[in-house]
CSV table of C-alpha atoms in Angstrom, one decimal:
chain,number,residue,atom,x,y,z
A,772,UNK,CA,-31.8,-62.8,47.7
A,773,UNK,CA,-28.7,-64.9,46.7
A,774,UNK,CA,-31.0,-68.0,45.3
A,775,UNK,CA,-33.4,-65.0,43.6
A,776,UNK,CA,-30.9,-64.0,41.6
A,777,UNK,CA,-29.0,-67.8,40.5
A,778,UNK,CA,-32.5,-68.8,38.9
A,779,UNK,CA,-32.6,-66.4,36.3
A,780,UNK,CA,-29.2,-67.4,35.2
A,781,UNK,CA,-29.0,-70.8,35.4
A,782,UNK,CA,-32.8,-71.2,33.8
A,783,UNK,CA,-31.3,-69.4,30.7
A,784,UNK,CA,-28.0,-71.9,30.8
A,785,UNK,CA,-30.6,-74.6,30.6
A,786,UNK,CA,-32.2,-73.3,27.5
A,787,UNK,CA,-29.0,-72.5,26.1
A,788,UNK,CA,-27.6,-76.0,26.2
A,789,UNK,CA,-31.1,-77.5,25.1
A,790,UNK,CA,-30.7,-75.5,22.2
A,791,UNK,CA,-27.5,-76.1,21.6
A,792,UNK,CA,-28.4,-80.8,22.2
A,793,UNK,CA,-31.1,-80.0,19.9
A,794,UNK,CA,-29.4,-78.2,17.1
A,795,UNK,CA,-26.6,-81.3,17.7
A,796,UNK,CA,-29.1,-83.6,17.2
A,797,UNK,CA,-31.2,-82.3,14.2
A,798,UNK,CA,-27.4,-82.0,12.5
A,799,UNK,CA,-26.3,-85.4,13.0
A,800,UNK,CA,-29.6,-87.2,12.1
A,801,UNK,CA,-29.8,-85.2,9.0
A,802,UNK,CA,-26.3,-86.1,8.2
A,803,UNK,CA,-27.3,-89.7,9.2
A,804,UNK,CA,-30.4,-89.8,7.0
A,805,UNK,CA,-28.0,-88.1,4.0
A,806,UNK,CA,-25.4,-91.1,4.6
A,807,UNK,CA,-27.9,-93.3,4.4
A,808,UNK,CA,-29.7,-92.0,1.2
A,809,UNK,CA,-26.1,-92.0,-0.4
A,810,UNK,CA,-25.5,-95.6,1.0
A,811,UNK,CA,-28.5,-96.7,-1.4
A,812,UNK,CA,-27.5,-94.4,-4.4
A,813,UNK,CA,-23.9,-96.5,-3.9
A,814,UNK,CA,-25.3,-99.9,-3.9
A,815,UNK,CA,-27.1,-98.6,-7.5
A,816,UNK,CA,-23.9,-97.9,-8.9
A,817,UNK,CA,-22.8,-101.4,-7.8
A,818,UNK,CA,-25.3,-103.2,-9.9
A,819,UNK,CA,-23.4,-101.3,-13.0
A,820,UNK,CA,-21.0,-103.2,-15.1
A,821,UNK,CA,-17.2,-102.2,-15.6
A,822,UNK,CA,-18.1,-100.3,-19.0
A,823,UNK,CA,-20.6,-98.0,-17.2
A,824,UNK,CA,-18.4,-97.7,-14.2
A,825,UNK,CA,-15.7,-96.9,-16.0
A,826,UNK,CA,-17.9,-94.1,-17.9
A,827,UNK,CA,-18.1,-92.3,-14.5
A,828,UNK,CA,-14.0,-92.8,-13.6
A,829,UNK,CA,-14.8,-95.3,-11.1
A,830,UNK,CA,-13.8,-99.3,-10.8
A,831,UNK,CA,-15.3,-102.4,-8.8
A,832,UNK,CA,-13.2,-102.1,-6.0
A,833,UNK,CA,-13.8,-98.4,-5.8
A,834,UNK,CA,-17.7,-99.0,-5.4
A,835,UNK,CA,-16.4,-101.8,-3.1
A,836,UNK,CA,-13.8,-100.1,-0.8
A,837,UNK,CA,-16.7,-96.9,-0.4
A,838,UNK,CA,-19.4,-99.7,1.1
A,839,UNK,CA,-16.6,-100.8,3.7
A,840,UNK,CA,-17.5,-97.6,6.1
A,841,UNK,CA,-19.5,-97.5,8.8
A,842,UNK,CA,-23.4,-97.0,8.3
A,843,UNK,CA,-23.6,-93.4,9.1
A,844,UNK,CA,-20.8,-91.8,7.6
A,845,UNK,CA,-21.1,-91.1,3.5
A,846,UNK,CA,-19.7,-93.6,1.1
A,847,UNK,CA,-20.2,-91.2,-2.0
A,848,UNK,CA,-17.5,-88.3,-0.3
A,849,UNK,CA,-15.1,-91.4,-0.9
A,850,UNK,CA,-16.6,-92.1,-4.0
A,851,UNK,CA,-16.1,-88.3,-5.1
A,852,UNK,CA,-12.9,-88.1,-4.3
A,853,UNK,CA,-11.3,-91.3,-6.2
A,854,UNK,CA,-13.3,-90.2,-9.4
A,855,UNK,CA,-10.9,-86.8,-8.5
A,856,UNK,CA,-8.1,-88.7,-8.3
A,857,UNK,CA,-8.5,-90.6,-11.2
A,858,UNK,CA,-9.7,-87.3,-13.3
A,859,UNK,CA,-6.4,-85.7,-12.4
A,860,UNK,CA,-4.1,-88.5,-13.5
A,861,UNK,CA,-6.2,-89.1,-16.4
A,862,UNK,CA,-5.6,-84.9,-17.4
A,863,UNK,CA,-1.7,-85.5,-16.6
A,864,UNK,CA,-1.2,-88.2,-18.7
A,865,UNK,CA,-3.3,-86.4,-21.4
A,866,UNK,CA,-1.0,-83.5,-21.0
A,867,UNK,CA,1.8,-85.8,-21.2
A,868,UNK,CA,0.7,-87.2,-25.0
A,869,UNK,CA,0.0,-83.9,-25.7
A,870,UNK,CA,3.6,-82.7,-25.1
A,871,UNK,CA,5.0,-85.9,-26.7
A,872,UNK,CA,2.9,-85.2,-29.8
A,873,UNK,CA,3.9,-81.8,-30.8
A,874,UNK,CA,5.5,-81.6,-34.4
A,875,UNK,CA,8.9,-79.9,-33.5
A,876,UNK,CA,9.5,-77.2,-36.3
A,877,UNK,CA,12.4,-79.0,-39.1
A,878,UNK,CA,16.0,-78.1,-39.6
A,879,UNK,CA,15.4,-76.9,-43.4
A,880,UNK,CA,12.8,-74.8,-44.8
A,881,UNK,CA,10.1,-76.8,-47.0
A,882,UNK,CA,10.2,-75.7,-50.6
A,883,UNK,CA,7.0,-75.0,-52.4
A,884,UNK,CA,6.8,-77.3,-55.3
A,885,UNK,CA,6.6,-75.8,-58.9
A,886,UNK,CA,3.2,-76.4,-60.9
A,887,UNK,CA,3.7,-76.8,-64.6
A,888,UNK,CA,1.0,-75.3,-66.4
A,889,UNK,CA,1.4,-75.7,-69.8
A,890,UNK,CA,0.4,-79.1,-70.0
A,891,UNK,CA,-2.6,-80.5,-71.6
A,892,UNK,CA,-4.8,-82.9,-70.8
A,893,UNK,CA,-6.4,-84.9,-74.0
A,894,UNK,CA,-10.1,-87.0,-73.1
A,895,UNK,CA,-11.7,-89.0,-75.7
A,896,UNK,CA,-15.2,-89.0,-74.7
């Protein structure tokens, strides 16, 4: 009776945790695959030069320092979050000129300038 009822159970354990390896598995190798589609996309961006690059808020060594990880993890999430980086400081020091420019009202009030119109204008033509 004991062994009758231990089957059920650890039969359904087993299919549990061959789920749950297989589920693991499918994960990882999609993320795999999706690191190494990215991988390629990266080494595009590589063949770029520093005006197009620098289009996209990225640099050489950017491109560079994204390849240095290993093969299965995703260079573009490095990628992505440099181009952040530099977006950010790019919109600070735009705010920064932006503050600096502002006309700052004047001390006096400026007079309107009086039109004088009784003049005449004499054309030959």
């Amino acid at each position: 009776m004991l062994i009758l009822t231990l089957v059920p159970k650890s039969l359904s354990f087993v299919a549990t945790g061959v789920t749950r390896i297989a589920v693991r598995g499918y994960v990882g190798a999609k993320a795999v695959v999706r690191a190494l589609n990215h991988r390629r996309e990266v080494l595009h961006l590589s063949e770029l030069d520093e005006r197009g690059l620098k289009d996209i808020g990225l640099v050489r060594s950017d491109i560079d320092g994204a390849l240095t990880v290993p093969w299965f993890r995703d260079p573009s999430a490095i990628l992505a979050a440099r181009s952040d980086t530099q977006t950010s400081l790019a919109a600070a020091r735009r705010e920064e000129g932006y503050r600096q420019a502002q006309v700052k009202p004047r001390a006096e009030p400026v007079r309107p300038v009086a039109i004088n119109t009784n003049s005449t204008v004499a054309c030959s033509a």
